[in-house]
Amino acid sequence: AQTVTQSQPEMSVQEAETVTLSCTYDTSENNYYLFWYKQPPSRQMILVIRQEAYKQQNATENRFSVNFQKAAKSFSLKISDSQLGDTAMYFCAFMKLGGSGNTPLVFGKGTRLSVIA
Amino acid sequence: ETGVTQSPTHLIKTRGQQVTLRCSSQSGHNTVSWYQQALGQGPQFIFQYYREEENGRGNFPPRFSGLQFPNYSSELNVNALELDDSALYLCASSTRIDGYTFGSGTRLTVV
């Protein structure tokens, strides 16, 4: 079974600064995806960024980038130029590849990020 | 694209009652998954349906059951509600290409 660990329950950052959220995972699978989701008070899970395990290049989406270390099973999220709207819960998630349809997501417990003006 | 819609948004039930939660999938998505998110926790996988058949289930008892309809919408049914069933229930529809799209959830309170 896969597990996802987020060791930072809460973090805060000044507006315009950079913050890094940590995530480690455990799996025996070789083919999988990793995700970071954002959950604002509206409760909807919003995909921030996705990383395919077979890709060595780290994924980037505008101000969001990841540091994917496959051997270390580490997948951190860096948010640059933090904005007030980035305030939310952030969840790291794992999905193995295989079968018909998508396989379930395995989530960490989340990190509550507060961006301070 | 219409996104994923869940109803109702909030619900209060009494212990022992039964509840049905509903989810309309995003257009073109043939897989629907349900997750339970307890307060302060990450979502936990309940089960998944692909083309109207259950094709995956998490560590939840049989009183949690579901359906997927030909239009790919879905229901989550919970019988004999317990206090610990109080949580946010998230529905997500997906395809292998698009990945997951989540709804805003149903907040269930069992008293």
CSV table of C-alpha atoms in Angstrom, one decimal:
chain,number,residue,atom,x,y,z
A,1,ALA,CA,0.0,0.0,0.0
A,2,GLN,CA,1.1,3.5,-0.7
A,3,THR,CA,1.4,6.2,2.0
A,4,VAL,CA,1.9,10.0,1.7
A,5,THR,CA,3.4,12.0,4.5
A,6,GLN,CA,3.2,15.8,4.9
A,7,SER,CA,5.2,16.7,7.9
A,8,GLN,CA,4.3,20.4,8.1
A,9,PRO,CA,0.7,20.8,9.5
A,10,GLU,CA,0.9,24.6,9.2
A,11,MET,CA,3.1,27.2,7.5
A,12,SER,CA,3.0,30.9,6.9
A,13,VAL,CA,4.8,33.2,4.4
A,14,GLN,CA,4.9,36.9,3.8
A,15,GLU,CA,3.3,38.1,0.6
A,16,ALA,CA,5.7,38.1,-2.3
A,17,GLU,CA,8.1,35.7,-0.6
A,18,THR,CA,8.8,32.0,-1.5
A,19,VAL,CA,7.7,29.0,0.5
A,20,THR,CA,8.3,25.3,0.1
A,21,LEU,CA,5.9,22.6,1.3
A,22,SER,CA,7.3,19.1,1.9
A,23,CYS,CA,5.9,15.7,0.9
A,24,THR,CA,7.4,12.2,1.1
A,25,TYR,CA,5.7,9.0,-0.1
A,26,ASP,CA,6.3,5.3,0.1
A,27,THR,CA,5.5,2.9,-2.7
A,28,SER,CA,6.9,-0.1,-4.5
A,29,GLU,CA,5.4,1.0,-7.8
A,30,ASN,CA,7.6,2.3,-10.6
A,31,ASN,CA,4.9,4.1,-12.7
A,32,TYR,CA,2.9,6.7,-10.9
A,33,TYR,CA,1.8,10.3,-10.8
A,34,LEU,CA,2.2,12.8,-8.0
A,35,PHE,CA,0.0,15.8,-7.5
A,36,TRP,CA,-0.3,18.9,-5.4
A,37,TYR,CA,-3.9,20.0,-4.7
A,38,LYS,CA,-5.1,23.2,-3.2
A,39,GLN,CA,-8.3,23.3,-1.1
A,40,PRO,CA,-9.5,26.8,-0.3
A,41,PRO,CA,-12.4,27.5,2.1
A,42,SER,CA,-14.7,26.8,-0.8
A,43,ARG,CA,-13.7,23.2,-0.2
A,44,GLN,CA,-13.2,22.3,-3.9
A,45,MET,CA,-9.9,20.4,-4.6
A,46,ILE,CA,-8.0,22.4,-7.2
A,47,LEU,CA,-5.1,20.8,-9.1
A,48,VAL,CA,-2.0,22.9,-8.7
A,49,ILE,CA,0.6,20.7,-10.4
A,50,ARG,CA,1.2,17.2,-11.6
A,51,GLN,CA,4.4,15.2,-12.0
A,52,GLU,CA,4.8,12.0,-14.0
A,53,ALA,CA,7.3,9.7,-12.2
A,54,TYR,CA,9.0,8.7,-15.5
A,55,LYS,CA,9.9,12.3,-16.2
A,56,GLN,CA,13.1,13.5,-14.8
A,57,GLN,CA,12.3,17.1,-15.4
A,58,ASN,CA,10.6,18.9,-12.6
A,59,ALA,CA,7.1,20.2,-13.4
A,60,THR,CA,6.4,23.9,-13.3
A,61,GLU,CA,3.2,25.9,-13.6
A,62,ASN,CA,3.7,29.7,-13.4
A,63,ARG,CA,4.6,30.5,-9.8
A,64,PHE,CA,4.4,26.8,-8.7
A,65,SER,CA,7.2,24.3,-9.2
A,66,VAL,CA,8.2,21.0,-7.7
A,67,ASN,CA,11.4,19.3,-6.6
A,68,PHE,CA,10.9,15.6,-7.5
A,69,GLN,CA,13.5,13.3,-6.1
A,70,LYS,CA,12.4,9.8,-7.1
A,71,ALA,CA,15.1,7.8,-5.3
A,72,ALA,CA,14.4,9.7,-2.1
A,73,LYS,CA,10.6,9.5,-2.7
A,74,SER,CA,10.3,13.2,-2.1
A,75,PHE,CA,8.0,15.7,-3.8
A,76,SER,CA,8.1,19.2,-2.5
A,77,LEU,CA,6.1,22.2,-3.8
A,78,LYS,CA,7.7,25.6,-4.2
A,79,ILE,CA,5.4,28.7,-4.4
A,80,SER,CA,7.2,31.8,-5.6
A,81,ASP,CA,5.9,35.4,-5.2
A,82,SER,CA,3.2,34.2,-2.7
A,83,GLN,CA,-0.1,35.9,-3.0
A,84,LEU,CA,-3.0,36.3,-0.6
A,85,GLY,CA,-5.1,34.0,-2.7
A,86,ASP,CA,-2.6,31.2,-2.1
A,87,THR,CA,-3.9,30.9,1.4
A,88,ALA,CA,-5.4,27.4,1.6
A,89,MET,CA,-4.9,23.7,2.6
A,90,TYR,CA,-2.4,22.0,0.3
A,91,PHE,CA,-2.5,18.3,-0.2
A,92,CYS,CA,0.1,16.0,-1.7
A,93,ALA,CA,-1.4,13.0,-3.5
A,94,PHE,CA,-0.1,9.8,-5.2
A,95,MET,CA,-1.7,7.8,-8.0
A,96,LYS,CA,-0.3,4.6,-9.4
A,97,LEU,CA,-0.8,3.8,-13.1
A,98,GLY,CA,-2.7,0.8,-14.3
A,99,GLY,CA,-6.0,-0.9,-15.2
A,100,SER,CA,-9.0,0.7,-16.8
A,101,GLY,CA,-9.9,4.2,-15.8
A,102,ASN,CA,-7.8,6.0,-13.2
A,103,THR,CA,-6.7,4.4,-9.9
A,104,PRO,CA,-7.5,6.1,-6.6
A,105,LEU,CA,-5.7,9.0,-5.2
A,106,VAL,CA,-3.8,8.6,-1.9
A,107,PHE,CA,-3.6,11.9,0.0
A,108,GLY,CA,-1.4,13.2,2.7
A,109,LYS,CA,-2.9,15.0,5.7
A,110,GLY,CA,-2.3,18.4,4.3
A,111,THR,CA,-0.4,21.6,5.1
A,112,ARG,CA,-2.3,24.7,6.0
A,113,LEU,CA,-0.6,27.7,4.3
A,114,SER,CA,-1.3,31.2,5.4
A,115,VAL,CA,0.0,34.1,3.3
A,116,ILE,CA,0.4,37.3,5.4
A,117,ALA,CA,0.1,40.8,4.0
B,1,GLU,CA,-17.6,21.7,-19.6
B,2,THR,CA,-19.9,21.8,-16.7
B,3,GLY,CA,-17.6,20.7,-13.9
B,4,VAL,CA,-18.6,18.4,-11.1
B,5,THR,CA,-21.7,19.2,-9.1
B,6,GLN,CA,-22.6,17.7,-5.8
B,7,SER,CA,-25.9,17.9,-3.9
B,8,PRO,CA,-26.8,18.8,-1.2
B,9,THR,CA,-24.1,21.1,0.0
B,10,HIS,CA,-24.9,20.6,3.7
B,11,LEU,CA,-26.9,17.9,5.5
B,12,ILE,CA,-27.7,17.1,9.1
B,13,LYS,CA,-28.9,13.5,9.9
B,14,THR,CA,-29.6,11.6,13.1
B,15,ARG,CA,-27.6,8.6,14.1
B,16,GLY,CA,-29.1,5.4,12.6
B,17,GLN,CA,-30.6,7.1,9.6
B,18,GLN,CA,-29.7,6.6,6.0
B,19,VAL,CA,-28.4,9.3,3.6
B,20,THR,CA,-28.0,9.6,-0.2
B,21,LEU,CA,-25.5,12.1,-1.7
B,22,ARG,CA,-25.5,12.9,-5.4
B,23,CYS,CA,-22.8,13.8,-7.9
B,24,SER,CA,-23.0,15.0,-11.5
B,25,SER,CA,-19.8,14.2,-13.4
B,26,GLN,CA,-18.0,16.5,-15.7
B,27,SER,CA,-19.0,16.0,-19.3
B,28,GLY,CA,-17.1,13.1,-21.0
B,29,HIS,CA,-15.8,11.6,-17.7
B,30,ASN,CA,-16.6,7.9,-17.3
B,31,THR,CA,-15.0,7.3,-13.9
B,32,VAL,CA,-16.4,8.7,-10.7
B,33,SER,CA,-14.8,8.4,-7.2
B,34,TRP,CA,-15.9,9.2,-3.8
B,35,TYR,CA,-13.8,10.4,-0.9
B,36,GLN,CA,-14.4,11.0,2.8
B,37,GLN,CA,-12.6,13.9,4.4
B,38,ALA,CA,-12.8,14.2,8.1
B,39,LEU,CA,-12.1,17.5,9.8
B,40,GLY,CA,-8.4,18.3,9.6
B,41,GLN,CA,-7.5,15.2,7.5
B,42,GLY,CA,-6.8,14.4,3.9
B,43,PRO,CA,-9.5,12.7,1.8
B,44,GLN,CA,-9.8,9.0,2.2
B,45,PHE,CA,-10.9,6.9,-0.8
B,46,ILE,CA,-14.3,5.2,-0.4
B,47,PHE,CA,-14.9,3.6,-3.8
B,48,GLN,CA,-14.8,4.2,-7.6
B,49,TYR,CA,-17.1,3.4,-10.5
B,50,TYR,CA,-16.0,3.0,-14.1
B,51,ARG,CA,-18.8,2.6,-16.7
B,52,GLU,CA,-21.4,1.8,-14.1
B,53,GLU,CA,-19.4,-0.9,-12.3
B,54,GLU,CA,-17.5,-0.6,-9.0
B,55,ASN,CA,-13.8,-1.1,-9.8
B,56,GLY,CA,-12.1,-0.2,-6.6
B,57,ARG,CA,-13.0,0.1,-2.9
B,58,GLY,CA,-11.2,1.6,0.1
B,59,ASN,CA,-11.4,0.4,3.7
B,60,PHE,CA,-15.0,1.3,4.3
B,61,PRO,CA,-17.8,-1.0,5.6
B,62,PRO,CA,-20.6,-2.4,3.3
B,63,ARG,CA,-23.0,0.2,4.7
B,64,PHE,CA,-21.3,2.6,2.3
B,65,SER,CA,-22.6,1.8,-1.1
B,66,GLY,CA,-22.9,3.5,-4.4
B,67,LEU,CA,-24.3,3.6,-7.9
B,68,GLN,CA,-23.2,5.1,-11.2
B,69,PHE,CA,-25.8,5.8,-13.9
B,70,PRO,CA,-25.6,5.6,-17.7
B,71,ASN,CA,-25.0,9.4,-17.8
B,72,TYR,CA,-22.1,8.8,-15.5
B,73,SER,CA,-23.7,10.6,-12.6
B,74,SER,CA,-23.4,8.9,-9.2
B,75,GLU,CA,-24.9,8.4,-5.8
B,76,LEU,CA,-23.2,7.6,-2.5
B,77,ASN,CA,-25.5,5.9,0.1
B,78,VAL,CA,-24.7,5.4,3.7
B,79,ASN,CA,-26.9,3.3,5.9
B,80,ALA,CA,-27.1,3.2,9.7
B,81,LEU,CA,-25.3,6.5,10.2
B,82,GLU,CA,-22.7,6.8,13.0
B,83,LEU,CA,-21.4,9.9,14.6
B,84,ASP,CA,-18.0,9.2,13.0
B,85,ASP,CA,-19.5,9.5,9.5
B,86,SER,CA,-19.6,13.2,10.0
B,87,ALA,CA,-17.3,14.6,7.3
B,88,LEU,CA,-17.0,16.3,4.0
B,89,TYR,CA,-17.8,13.9,1.1
B,90,LEU,CA,-16.0,14.7,-2.1
B,91,CYS,CA,-16.9,13.4,-5.5
B,92,ALA,CA,-14.4,13.4,-8.4
B,93,SER,CA,-14.9,12.5,-12.0
B,94,SER,CA,-12.0,11.6,-14.2
B,95,THR,CA,-10.5,10.2,-17.4
B,96,ARG,CA,-7.0,8.9,-17.9
B,97,ILE,CA,-6.2,11.9,-20.0
B,98,ASP,CA,-7.9,14.7,-18.0
B,99,GLY,CA,-7.2,13.4,-14.6
B,100,TYR,CA,-9.5,14.2,-11.6
B,101,THR,CA,-12.0,17.0,-11.3
B,102,PHE,CA,-13.5,17.5,-7.9
B,103,GLY,CA,-16.8,18.9,-6.7
B,104,SER,CA,-17.2,21.2,-3.8
B,105,GLY,CA,-18.4,18.4,-1.5
B,106,THR,CA,-21.3,17.7,0.8
B,107,ARG,CA,-20.8,18.5,4.4
B,108,LEU,CA,-22.6,15.7,6.4
B,109,THR,CA,-23.2,16.2,10.1
B,110,VAL,CA,-24.5,13.2,12.1
B,111,VAL,CA,-26.1,14.1,15.5
